[in-house]
Amino acid sequence: MREIQELERSNGRRILAGLVAAAGLAVIVGLLLAPKGKGEPELEQHILVIDDQSRGAAYYLDPLGFEALSGPLEAWQDEVAAEQKLGAEQVGLVELLDFADVHGYGYIAIENPWRFSDEIAGLELAEGAPTIADDTAFAVLSVGEFASPHVLSVTPPPGTVELGPGPQLLQALFAQPRLQAALEEKPALQEVQHLRLSLDRGIDALDRISKLEGEAAALMTEARADLEATTPTDENAKVVPLLEPLAGATPLPLADGRVLLHRRALVPYSDDGNLTLHRAPQGSLEMLGADLPADAGVHLNCGTGYESALVRMHQVRVSAERDAVFILDGDNLGVLAVLDAKAGPCGLRRVLEQTFPGREDDYFVAHRSGLASRDVDNEVLVITVDTVNGDEHRIEVPGIASSSSLVWLDERRLVALVRLSESAV
């Protein structure tokens, strides 16, 4: 009996020793098979940023615990080409990833990543990779030891609050699993604890961004309550809201009693975690009926002829007689329209349409017969007239120091208020 017990103990020790040896072998094999980066070891905080339009995203990251280097694609191509002895045109995303791996970058962040859609699609990506849309602000790819396979993350879809490039990049970075783990208040792994400590300011900034939507909703509720509480002192007067809260517009009365609204929204915005309001660059034209305030709730969208009802407009002018409207859009396409009850839902008929390159700051004056603009160049007053018949007239008057106004008297006469130059006095 005793011999059997000793035999069992001996066999147990052999089995335990075998398990320990197997575990050690597994660790060794695991280390041998783990993805190895090239060159310097990758750091989660070390970010290579490929800029496109903005230049401030990397600077936004610096005080948040990250070390980010940024530059446009061409600059990075030149850098990689010089190091790898390639032509700059030969440097694509694969070469950029190799470069980042060698230099210890943990991630590559790409602004407007649709530029690399085909190259990203050719990479081996972790399962569940997000789709890159045309309006995706940033995509982030893991590098080297963090890339077996590459993990792709992108900025989330835009919400009510418009974010600047820095906060958008921060969102895309913390969508990476290794950085996401640092968001836990009490991570189990010591290396994640250290990462959380080094990125504590970045985590605070991300938390601040997540609260902006709620702040914007509260701001809208407060503005709506203030609007509803507005009452005139005259008991016979009545306040009729024409726009929702946080919307701005310039009312342009027309000769037929209607009102054209050049409308531009006030957009909640943040580029540093603090909520502000800024005027949206795009606007719309809406027509209010002649029976105000009875039909204040009826807004006709004046189809501007563009694909979107919201377009960038440099200028919207109404003639002195209030029977013509001039619109100069963001591409410097100018449209002159006159009142015509039979022309579309807004009763505006186009009579002139042409481009005015580089003239977005010119002083235009509308008339149903055409457009006039004035400028003073080297003490010469230049008045340009474009008629609805397609004619162009140019009037030059020397000896003029400045001009402050230009007014149509009728279809053939213009009046300009000027100050004579000293040489002409």
CSV table of C-alpha atoms in Angstrom, one decimal:
chain,number,residue,atom,x,y,z
A,1,MET,CA,0.0,0.0,0.0
A,2,ARG,CA,2.8,2.4,0.9
A,3,GLU,CA,4.7,1.5,-2.3
A,4,ILE,CA,1.6,2.4,-4.3
A,5,GLN,CA,1.3,5.8,-2.5
A,6,GLU,CA,4.9,6.6,-3.2
A,7,LEU,CA,4.5,5.6,-6.9
A,8,GLU,CA,1.5,7.9,-7.1
A,9,ARG,CA,3.4,10.8,-5.5
A,10,SER,CA,6.3,10.2,-7.9
A,11,ASN,CA,4.0,10.2,-11.0
A,12,GLY,CA,2.4,13.4,-9.7
A,13,ARG,CA,5.7,15.1,-9.4
A,14,ARG,CA,6.6,14.0,-13.0
A,15,ILE,CA,3.2,15.3,-14.3
A,16,LEU,CA,3.7,18.6,-12.5
A,17,ALA,CA,7.2,19.0,-13.8
A,18,GLY,CA,6.0,18.2,-17.3
A,19,LEU,CA,3.3,20.9,-17.0
A,20,VAL,CA,5.8,23.5,-15.8
A,21,ALA,CA,8.1,22.6,-18.6
A,22,ALA,CA,5.3,22.8,-21.1
A,23,ALA,CA,4.3,26.2,-19.7
A,24,GLY,CA,7.9,27.4,-20.0
A,25,LEU,CA,8.0,26.1,-23.6
A,26,ALA,CA,4.8,27.8,-24.4
A,27,VAL,CA,6.1,31.1,-23.1
A,28,ILE,CA,9.3,30.7,-25.1
A,29,VAL,CA,7.4,29.7,-28.3
A,30,GLY,CA,5.0,32.6,-27.6
A,31,LEU,CA,7.8,35.1,-27.4
A,32,LEU,CA,9.4,33.7,-30.5
A,33,LEU,CA,6.1,33.9,-32.4
A,34,ALA,CA,5.0,37.3,-31.1
A,35,PRO,CA,5.1,40.1,-33.7
A,36,LYS,CA,8.5,41.9,-33.8
A,37,GLY,CA,8.8,45.5,-34.9
A,38,LYS,CA,11.8,46.8,-36.8
A,39,GLY,CA,14.2,49.3,-35.2
A,40,GLU,CA,13.1,51.1,-32.1
A,41,PRO,CA,10.4,49.6,-29.9
A,42,GLU,CA,6.9,51.0,-30.6
A,43,LEU,CA,5.4,53.4,-28.1
A,44,GLU,CA,1.7,54.0,-27.8
A,45,GLN,CA,2.3,57.8,-27.3
A,46,HIS,CA,4.5,58.2,-30.4
A,47,ILE,CA,2.3,59.3,-33.4
A,48,LEU,CA,3.2,60.0,-37.0
A,49,VAL,CA,0.6,62.4,-38.5
A,50,ILE,CA,0.0,62.8,-42.2
A,51,ASP,CA,-1.6,66.2,-42.6
A,52,ASP,CA,-3.8,67.3,-45.4
A,53,GLN,CA,-5.6,70.6,-44.7
A,54,SER,CA,-5.0,71.3,-41.1
A,55,ARG,CA,-1.7,71.9,-39.3
A,56,GLY,CA,-2.8,72.0,-35.7
A,57,ALA,CA,-3.8,68.4,-34.8
A,58,ALA,CA,-0.3,67.3,-33.7
A,59,TYR,CA,0.2,70.4,-31.6
A,60,TYR,CA,-3.1,69.7,-29.9
A,61,LEU,CA,-1.8,66.3,-28.8
A,62,ASP,CA,1.6,67.4,-27.4
A,63,PRO,CA,0.4,68.6,-24.0
A,64,LEU,CA,-1.9,65.6,-23.7
A,65,GLY,CA,0.9,63.1,-23.2
A,66,PHE,CA,1.5,62.2,-26.8
A,67,GLU,CA,4.6,62.8,-28.9
A,68,ALA,CA,3.4,63.6,-32.4
A,69,LEU,CA,5.3,64.6,-35.5
A,70,SER,CA,3.2,65.9,-38.4
A,71,GLY,CA,3.7,67.0,-42.0
A,72,PRO,CA,2.0,66.8,-45.4
A,73,LEU,CA,2.3,63.6,-47.4
A,74,GLU,CA,4.9,65.1,-49.7
A,75,ALA,CA,7.2,65.9,-46.8
A,76,TRP,CA,6.9,62.4,-45.4
A,77,GLN,CA,7.5,60.9,-48.9
A,78,ASP,CA,10.7,62.9,-49.2
A,79,GLU,CA,11.9,61.9,-45.7
A,80,VAL,CA,11.2,58.2,-46.4
A,81,ALA,CA,12.7,58.3,-49.9
A,82,ALA,CA,15.9,59.8,-48.6
A,83,GLU,CA,16.3,57.1,-45.9
A,84,GLN,CA,15.2,54.1,-48.1
A,85,LYS,CA,17.0,55.4,-51.2
A,86,LEU,CA,13.7,55.5,-53.3
A,87,GLY,CA,12.1,58.0,-55.5
A,88,ALA,CA,9.5,60.1,-53.7
A,89,GLU,CA,6.8,58.8,-56.1
A,90,GLN,CA,7.6,55.2,-55.0
A,91,VAL,CA,6.7,55.9,-51.4
A,92,GLY,CA,3.2,54.8,-50.5
A,93,LEU,CA,1.5,53.7,-47.3
A,94,VAL,CA,3.4,50.4,-47.0
A,95,GLU,CA,6.7,52.3,-47.1
A,96,LEU,CA,5.4,54.9,-44.6
A,97,LEU,CA,4.4,52.1,-42.2
A,98,ASP,CA,7.8,50.5,-42.5
A,99,PHE,CA,9.4,53.9,-41.7
A,100,ALA,CA,7.1,54.4,-38.7
A,101,ASP,CA,8.0,50.9,-37.5
A,102,VAL,CA,11.8,51.6,-37.7
A,103,HIS,CA,11.5,54.8,-35.8
A,104,GLY,CA,9.3,53.5,-33.0
A,105,TYR,CA,6.0,55.2,-33.9
A,106,GLY,CA,3.1,53.3,-32.4
A,107,TYR,CA,0.5,54.7,-34.8
A,108,ILE,CA,0.2,56.5,-38.1
A,109,ALA,CA,-2.7,59.0,-38.2
A,110,ILE,CA,-4.0,60.1,-41.6
A,111,GLU,CA,-6.1,63.2,-42.2
A,112,ASN,CA,-8.7,62.8,-44.9
A,113,PRO,CA,-7.9,59.1,-45.2
A,114,TRP,CA,-10.1,58.6,-48.3
A,115,ARG,CA,-6.8,59.5,-50.2
A,116,PHE,CA,-5.4,56.1,-49.1
A,117,SER,CA,-8.6,54.1,-49.4
A,118,ASP,CA,-7.1,51.6,-52.0
A,119,GLU,CA,-3.8,51.2,-50.1
A,120,ILE,CA,-5.6,50.7,-46.8
A,121,ALA,CA,-7.9,48.1,-48.4
A,122,GLY,CA,-4.7,46.2,-49.5
A,123,LEU,CA,-3.4,45.8,-45.9
A,124,GLU,CA,-4.1,42.9,-43.6
A,125,LEU,CA,-6.5,44.5,-41.1
A,126,ALA,CA,-7.9,43.2,-37.9
A,127,GLU,CA,-11.5,41.9,-38.1
A,128,GLY,CA,-14.3,44.4,-37.9
A,129,ALA,CA,-12.3,47.3,-39.4
A,130,PRO,CA,-14.5,50.4,-39.9
A,131,THR,CA,-15.4,51.9,-43.2
A,132,ILE,CA,-13.7,55.0,-44.4
A,133,ALA,CA,-16.2,57.5,-45.7
A,134,ASP,CA,-15.6,60.6,-47.8
A,135,ASP,CA,-16.1,62.8,-44.7
A,136,THR,CA,-14.0,60.7,-42.3
A,137,ALA,CA,-11.6,63.2,-40.7
A,138,PHE,CA,-8.9,60.9,-39.5
A,139,ALA,CA,-7.9,57.2,-39.7
A,140,VAL,CA,-5.3,55.7,-37.4
A,141,LEU,CA,-3.3,52.5,-38.2
A,142,SER,CA,-1.3,50.5,-35.7
A,143,VAL,CA,2.4,50.0,-36.5
A,144,GLY,CA,5.0,47.3,-35.9
A,145,GLU,CA,4.5,45.2,-32.8
A,146,PHE,CA,1.0,46.6,-32.5
A,147,ALA,CA,0.1,45.5,-36.0
A,148,SER,CA,-0.4,41.8,-36.3
A,149,PRO,CA,-2.6,42.5,-38.2
A,150,HIS,CA,-2.9,46.3,-38.5
A,151,VAL,CA,-5.8,47.8,-36.4
A,152,LEU,CA,-7.7,50.5,-38.1
A,153,SER,CA,-9.7,53.1,-36.2
A,154,VAL,CA,-11.5,56.3,-37.4
A,155,THR,CA,-13.2,59.3,-36.1
A,156,PRO,CA,-16.8,58.7,-35.1
A,157,PRO,CA,-19.6,60.2,-37.2
A,158,PRO,CA,-20.1,63.9,-36.5
A,159,GLY,CA,-22.7,64.9,-34.0
A,160,THR,CA,-24.4,68.2,-33.1
A,161,VAL,CA,-21.1,69.7,-32.0
A,162,GLU,CA,-18.6,70.4,-34.8
A,163,LEU,CA,-15.1,69.4,-33.6
A,164,GLY,CA,-11.7,70.8,-34.7
A,165,PRO,CA,-9.0,68.5,-36.1
A,166,GLY,CA,-7.3,68.0,-32.8
A,167,PRO,CA,-10.3,66.6,-30.9
A,168,GLN,CA,-11.2,64.5,-33.9
A,169,LEU,CA,-7.7,63.0,-34.0
A,170,LEU,CA,-7.8,62.3,-30.3
A,171,GLN,CA,-11.1,60.4,-30.7
A,172,ALA,CA,-9.6,58.2,-33.5
A,173,LEU,CA,-6.5,57.4,-31.4
A,174,PHE,CA,-8.5,56.3,-28.4
A,175,ALA,CA,-10.6,54.0,-30.6
A,176,GLN,CA,-7.4,51.9,-30.9
A,177,PRO,CA,-7.8,48.9,-28.5
A,178,ARG,CA,-4.4,49.4,-26.7
A,179,LEU,CA,-5.2,53.0,-26.0
A,180,GLN,CA,-8.8,52.2,-25.2
A,181,ALA,CA,-7.6,49.9,-22.4
A,182,ALA,CA,-6.1,52.9,-20.7
A,183,LEU,CA,-9.6,54.5,-20.3
A,184,GLU,CA,-10.4,51.9,-17.5
A,185,GLU,CA,-10.2,53.6,-14.1
A,186,LYS,CA,-8.4,50.6,-12.6
A,187,PRO,CA,-6.6,48.6,-15.3
A,188,ALA,CA,-5.3,45.2,-14.2
A,189,LEU,CA,-2.1,45.2,-16.1
A,190,GLN,CA,0.8,47.2,-14.8
A,191,GLU,CA,1.9,48.4,-18.3
A,192,VAL,CA,-1.7,49.7,-18.9
A,193,GLN,CA,-1.6,51.5,-15.5
A,194,HIS,CA,1.7,53.3,-16.6
A,195,LEU,CA,0.1,54.2,-20.0
A,196,ARG,CA,-3.0,55.6,-18.2
A,197,LEU,CA,-0.7,57.8,-16.0
A,198,SER,CA,1.2,59.1,-19.0
A,199,LEU,CA,-2.0,59.9,-20.9
A,200,ASP,CA,-4.0,61.3,-18.0
A,201,ARG,CA,-4.4,64.7,-19.7
A,202,GLY,CA,-5.5,63.1,-22.9
A,203,ILE,CA,-8.0,61.0,-21.1
A,204,ASP,CA,-9.4,64.1,-19.4
A,205,ALA,CA,-9.6,65.9,-22.7
A,206,LEU,CA,-11.5,62.9,-24.3
A,207,ASP,CA,-13.9,62.9,-21.3
A,208,ARG,CA,-14.4,66.7,-21.9
A,209,ILE,CA,-15.2,66.1,-25.5
A,210,SER,CA,-17.8,63.4,-24.7
A,211,LYS,CA,-19.7,65.9,-22.6
A,212,LEU,CA,-20.0,68.5,-25.3
A,213,GLU,CA,-23.1,67.0,-26.9
A,214,GLY,CA,-25.0,67.3,-23.6
A,215,GLU,CA,-23.8,70.9,-23.1
A,216,ALA,CA,-25.0,71.8,-26.6
A,217,ALA,CA,-28.4,70.3,-26.0
A,218,ALA,CA,-28.7,72.2,-22.8
A,219,LEU,CA,-27.7,75.4,-24.5
A,220,MET,CA,-30.4,74.8,-27.2
A,221,THR,CA,-33.0,74.2,-24.5
A,222,GLU,CA,-32.1,77.3,-22.6
A,223,ALA,CA,-32.1,79.4,-25.8
A,224,ARG,CA,-35.6,78.1,-26.8
A,225,ALA,CA,-36.9,78.8,-23.3
A,226,ASP,CA,-35.5,82.4,-23.5
A,227,LEU,CA,-37.2,82.9,-26.9
A,228,GLU,CA,-40.5,81.6,-25.7
A,229,ALA,CA,-40.3,83.9,-22.6
A,230,THR,CA,-39.7,87.0,-24.7
A,231,THR,CA,-42.8,89.3,-24.5
A,232,PRO,CA,-43.2,92.9,-25.7
A,233,THR,CA,-44.2,95.7,-23.3
A,234,ASP,CA,-47.0,96.7,-25.6
A,235,GLU,CA,-50.0,94.4,-24.9
A,236,ASN,CA,-51.1,94.9,-28.6
A,237,ALA,CA,-47.8,93.7,-29.9
A,238,LYS,CA,-46.9,90.0,-30.5
A,239,VAL,CA,-43.6,88.2,-30.8
A,240,VAL,CA,-43.6,85.7,-33.7
A,241,PRO,CA,-40.3,83.6,-33.9
A,242,LEU,CA,-39.2,83.3,-37.5
A,243,LEU,CA,-36.2,81.0,-36.8
A,244,GLU,CA,-35.4,78.3,-34.3
A,245,PRO,CA,-32.8,79.0,-31.6
A,246,LEU,CA,-29.2,79.3,-32.5
A,247,ALA,CA,-30.0,80.4,-36.1
A,248,GLY,CA,-29.2,83.7,-37.6
A,249,ALA,CA,-30.5,85.5,-40.7
A,250,THR,CA,-30.4,88.8,-42.6
A,251,PRO,CA,-34.0,89.8,-43.6
A,252,LEU,CA,-34.2,91.4,-47.0
A,253,PRO,CA,-37.7,93.0,-47.7
A,254,LEU,CA,-38.9,92.8,-51.3
A,255,ALA,CA,-41.1,95.1,-53.3
A,256,ASP,CA,-44.1,92.6,-53.3
A,257,GLY,CA,-44.2,92.5,-49.5
A,258,ARG,CA,-42.4,89.3,-49.1
A,259,VAL,CA,-39.2,88.9,-47.1
A,260,LEU,CA,-36.1,87.0,-48.4
A,261,LEU,CA,-34.0,85.5,-45.5
A,262,HIS,CA,-30.3,85.0,-46.0
A,263,ARG,CA,-30.0,82.4,-43.3
A,264,ARG,CA,-26.9,81.1,-41.6
A,265,ALA,CA,-26.9,78.8,-38.6
A,266,LEU,CA,-24.9,79.2,-35.4
A,267,VAL,CA,-23.0,75.9,-35.0
A,268,PRO,CA,-21.8,74.6,-31.6
A,269,TYR,CA,-18.0,74.1,-32.1
A,270,SER,CA,-15.0,73.1,-30.1
A,271,ASP,CA,-11.3,72.8,-31.0
A,272,ASP,CA,-10.0,72.7,-27.4
A,273,GLY,CA,-12.8,71.0,-25.4
A,274,ASN,CA,-14.6,74.2,-24.6
A,275,LEU,CA,-18.0,74.8,-26.3
A,276,THR,CA,-18.3,77.9,-28.5
A,277,LEU,CA,-20.7,79.1,-31.2
A,278,HIS,CA,-19.5,80.1,-34.7
A,279,ARG,CA,-21.4,81.1,-37.8
A,280,ALA,CA,-21.6,78.3,-40.4
A,281,PRO,CA,-19.9,79.2,-43.7
A,282,GLN,CA,-22.8,77.8,-45.7
A,283,GLY,CA,-26.2,79.5,-45.8
A,284,SER,CA,-29.5,79.2,-47.5
A,285,LEU,CA,-32.1,81.5,-49.0
A,286,GLU,CA,-35.7,81.2,-47.7
A,287,MET,CA,-38.8,83.2,-48.6
A,288,LEU,CA,-41.4,84.4,-46.2
A,289,GLY,CA,-44.9,85.3,-47.5
A,290,ALA,CA,-46.4,88.8,-47.6
A,291,ASP,CA,-48.9,88.0,-44.9
A,292,LEU,CA,-46.5,88.1,-41.9
A,293,PRO,CA,-46.9,87.3,-39.1
A,294,ALA,CA,-49.8,85.0,-40.1
A,295,ASP,CA,-47.7,82.7,-42.3
A,296,ALA,CA,-44.4,83.0,-40.3
A,297,GLY,CA,-44.2,79.3,-40.1
A,298,VAL,CA,-44.1,78.9,-43.9
A,299,HIS,CA,-40.6,79.1,-45.2
A,300,LEU,CA,-40.1,78.4,-48.9
A,301,ASN,CA,-36.6,77.2,-49.8
A,302,CYS,CA,-35.5,79.2,-52.8
A,303,GLY,CA,-33.8,76.5,-54.9
A,304,THR,CA,-30.5,78.2,-55.6
A,305,GLY,CA,-29.8,75.8,-58.5
A,306,TYR,CA,-27.0,74.0,-56.5
A,307,GLU,CA,-26.9,70.4,-55.5
A,308,SER,CA,-27.4,71.3,-51.8
A,309,ALA,CA,-29.7,73.9,-50.3
A,310,LEU,CA,-26.8,75.0,-48.2
A,311,VAL,CA,-24.1,76.8,-50.1
A,312,ARG,CA,-21.3,79.3,-49.2
A,313,MET,CA,-22.3,82.8,-50.3
A,314,HIS,CA,-19.9,85.7,-50.3
A,315,GLN,CA,-22.7,88.3,-50.9
A,316,VAL,CA,-26.4,88.6,-51.1
A,317,ARG,CA,-27.6,92.1,-52.3
A,318,VAL,CA,-31.1,93.5,-53.0
A,319,SER,CA,-31.6,96.4,-55.4
A,320,ALA,CA,-32.7,99.8,-54.1
A,321,GLU,CA,-36.1,99.2,-55.7
A,322,ARG,CA,-36.2,95.8,-53.9
A,323,ASP,CA,-37.2,94.0,-57.2
A,324,ALA,CA,-33.9,92.3,-57.9
A,325,VAL,CA,-31.5,90.1,-55.9
A,326,PHE,CA,-27.8,89.4,-56.5
A,327,ILE,CA,-26.1,86.3,-55.1
A,328,LEU,CA,-22.3,85.7,-55.3
A,329,ASP,CA,-21.5,82.2,-54.1
A,330,GLY,CA,-18.3,80.6,-52.8
A,331,ASP,CA,-17.0,79.8,-56.3
A,332,ASN,CA,-17.5,83.4,-57.3
A,333,LEU,CA,-20.5,82.5,-59.5
A,334,GLY,CA,-22.8,85.5,-59.6
A,335,VAL,CA,-26.6,85.2,-60.2
A,336,LEU,CA,-29.0,88.2,-60.7
A,337,ALA,CA,-32.7,87.3,-60.3
A,338,VAL,CA,-35.7,89.6,-60.6
A,339,LEU,CA,-39.2,89.3,-59.1
A,340,ASP,CA,-41.5,87.2,-61.3
A,341,ALA,CA,-44.6,85.6,-59.7
A,342,LYS,CA,-44.6,82.8,-62.3
A,343,ALA,CA,-41.0,81.8,-61.7
A,344,GLY,CA,-40.7,78.8,-59.3
A,345,PRO,CA,-41.8,78.6,-55.6
A,346,CYS,CA,-39.9,81.8,-54.6
A,347,GLY,CA,-40.9,84.0,-57.6
A,348,LEU,CA,-37.4,84.8,-58.6
A,349,ARG,CA,-36.3,84.6,-62.3
A,350,ARG,CA,-32.6,84.5,-63.2
A,351,VAL,CA,-31.6,87.1,-65.8
A,352,LEU,CA,-27.8,87.1,-65.4
A,353,GLU,CA,-25.4,84.4,-64.5
A,354,GLN,CA,-21.6,84.6,-64.8
A,355,THR,CA,-18.4,84.1,-62.8
A,356,PHE,CA,-16.5,87.0,-61.2
A,357,PRO,CA,-13.0,85.5,-60.5
A,358,GLY,CA,-11.2,87.1,-57.5
A,359,ARG,CA,-14.0,89.6,-57.0
A,360,GLU,CA,-15.6,88.3,-53.8
A,361,ASP,CA,-14.7,91.5,-52.0
A,362,ASP,CA,-15.9,93.9,-54.7
A,363,TYR,CA,-18.8,96.3,-53.9
A,364,PHE,CA,-21.7,95.1,-56.1
A,365,VAL,CA,-24.9,97.0,-56.6
A,366,ALA,CA,-27.9,95.2,-58.1
A,367,HIS,CA,-30.5,96.5,-60.5
A,368,ARG,CA,-33.1,94.7,-62.6
A,369,SER,CA,-31.2,95.7,-65.7
A,370,GLY,CA,-27.8,94.5,-64.5
A,371,LEU,CA,-24.9,94.7,-62.0
A,372,ALA,CA,-22.5,97.5,-61.2
A,373,SER,CA,-19.3,97.4,-59.1
A,374,ARG,CA,-16.8,100.1,-58.3
A,375,ASP,CA,-13.1,100.1,-57.3
A,376,VAL,CA,-10.4,102.7,-56.9
A,377,ASP,CA,-7.0,101.8,-58.2
A,378,ASN,CA,-4.1,104.3,-58.3
A,379,GLU,CA,-6.4,107.2,-57.9
A,380,VAL,CA,-8.6,106.0,-60.7
A,381,LEU,CA,-12.3,105.2,-60.1
A,382,VAL,CA,-13.3,102.1,-62.1
A,383,ILE,CA,-17.0,101.4,-62.5
A,384,THR,CA,-17.9,98.1,-64.2
A,385,VAL,CA,-21.4,97.4,-65.5
A,386,ASP,CA,-22.6,94.0,-66.6
A,387,THR,CA,-26.1,94.1,-68.2
A,388,VAL,CA,-28.7,91.4,-68.5
A,389,ASN,CA,-28.2,91.6,-72.3
A,390,GLY,CA,-24.6,90.4,-71.9
A,391,ASP,CA,-22.9,93.8,-72.5
A,392,GLU,CA,-20.1,95.0,-70.3
A,393,HIS,CA,-19.2,98.6,-69.8
A,394,ARG,CA,-16.2,100.1,-68.1
A,395,ILE,CA,-16.0,103.7,-66.9
A,396,GLU,CA,-12.7,105.2,-65.6
A,397,VAL,CA,-12.5,108.5,-63.7
A,398,PRO,CA,-9.0,109.7,-62.8
A,399,GLY,CA,-8.2,111.9,-59.8
A,400,ILE,CA,-10.3,109.9,-57.2
A,401,ALA,CA,-8.8,109.1,-53.8
A,402,SER,CA,-11.7,106.9,-52.6
A,403,SER,CA,-15.4,106.1,-53.2
A,404,SER,CA,-17.9,105.1,-50.5
A,405,SER,CA,-21.1,104.4,-52.4
A,406,LEU,CA,-22.6,103.6,-55.8
A,407,VAL,CA,-26.3,103.9,-56.6
A,408,TRP,CA,-28.5,103.1,-59.6
A,409,LEU,CA,-30.8,106.0,-60.5
A,410,ASP,CA,-32.3,104.2,-63.4
A,411,GLU,CA,-31.3,101.7,-66.2
A,412,ARG,CA,-28.8,104.2,-67.7
A,413,ARG,CA,-27.5,106.3,-64.8
A,414,LEU,CA,-25.3,105.7,-61.8
A,415,VAL,CA,-24.3,108.0,-59.0
A,416,ALA,CA,-21.0,107.5,-57.1
A,417,LEU,CA,-19.9,109.3,-53.9
A,418,VAL,CA,-16.2,110.0,-54.1
A,419,ARG,CA,-13.4,111.9,-52.5
A,420,LEU,CA,-11.0,113.7,-54.9
A,421,SER,CA,-7.3,113.1,-54.6
A,422,GLU,CA,-5.0,116.0,-53.7
A,423,SER,CA,-3.6,116.0,-57.2
A,424,ALA,CA,-7.1,116.7,-58.7
A,425,VAL,CA,-8.0,119.5,-56.3
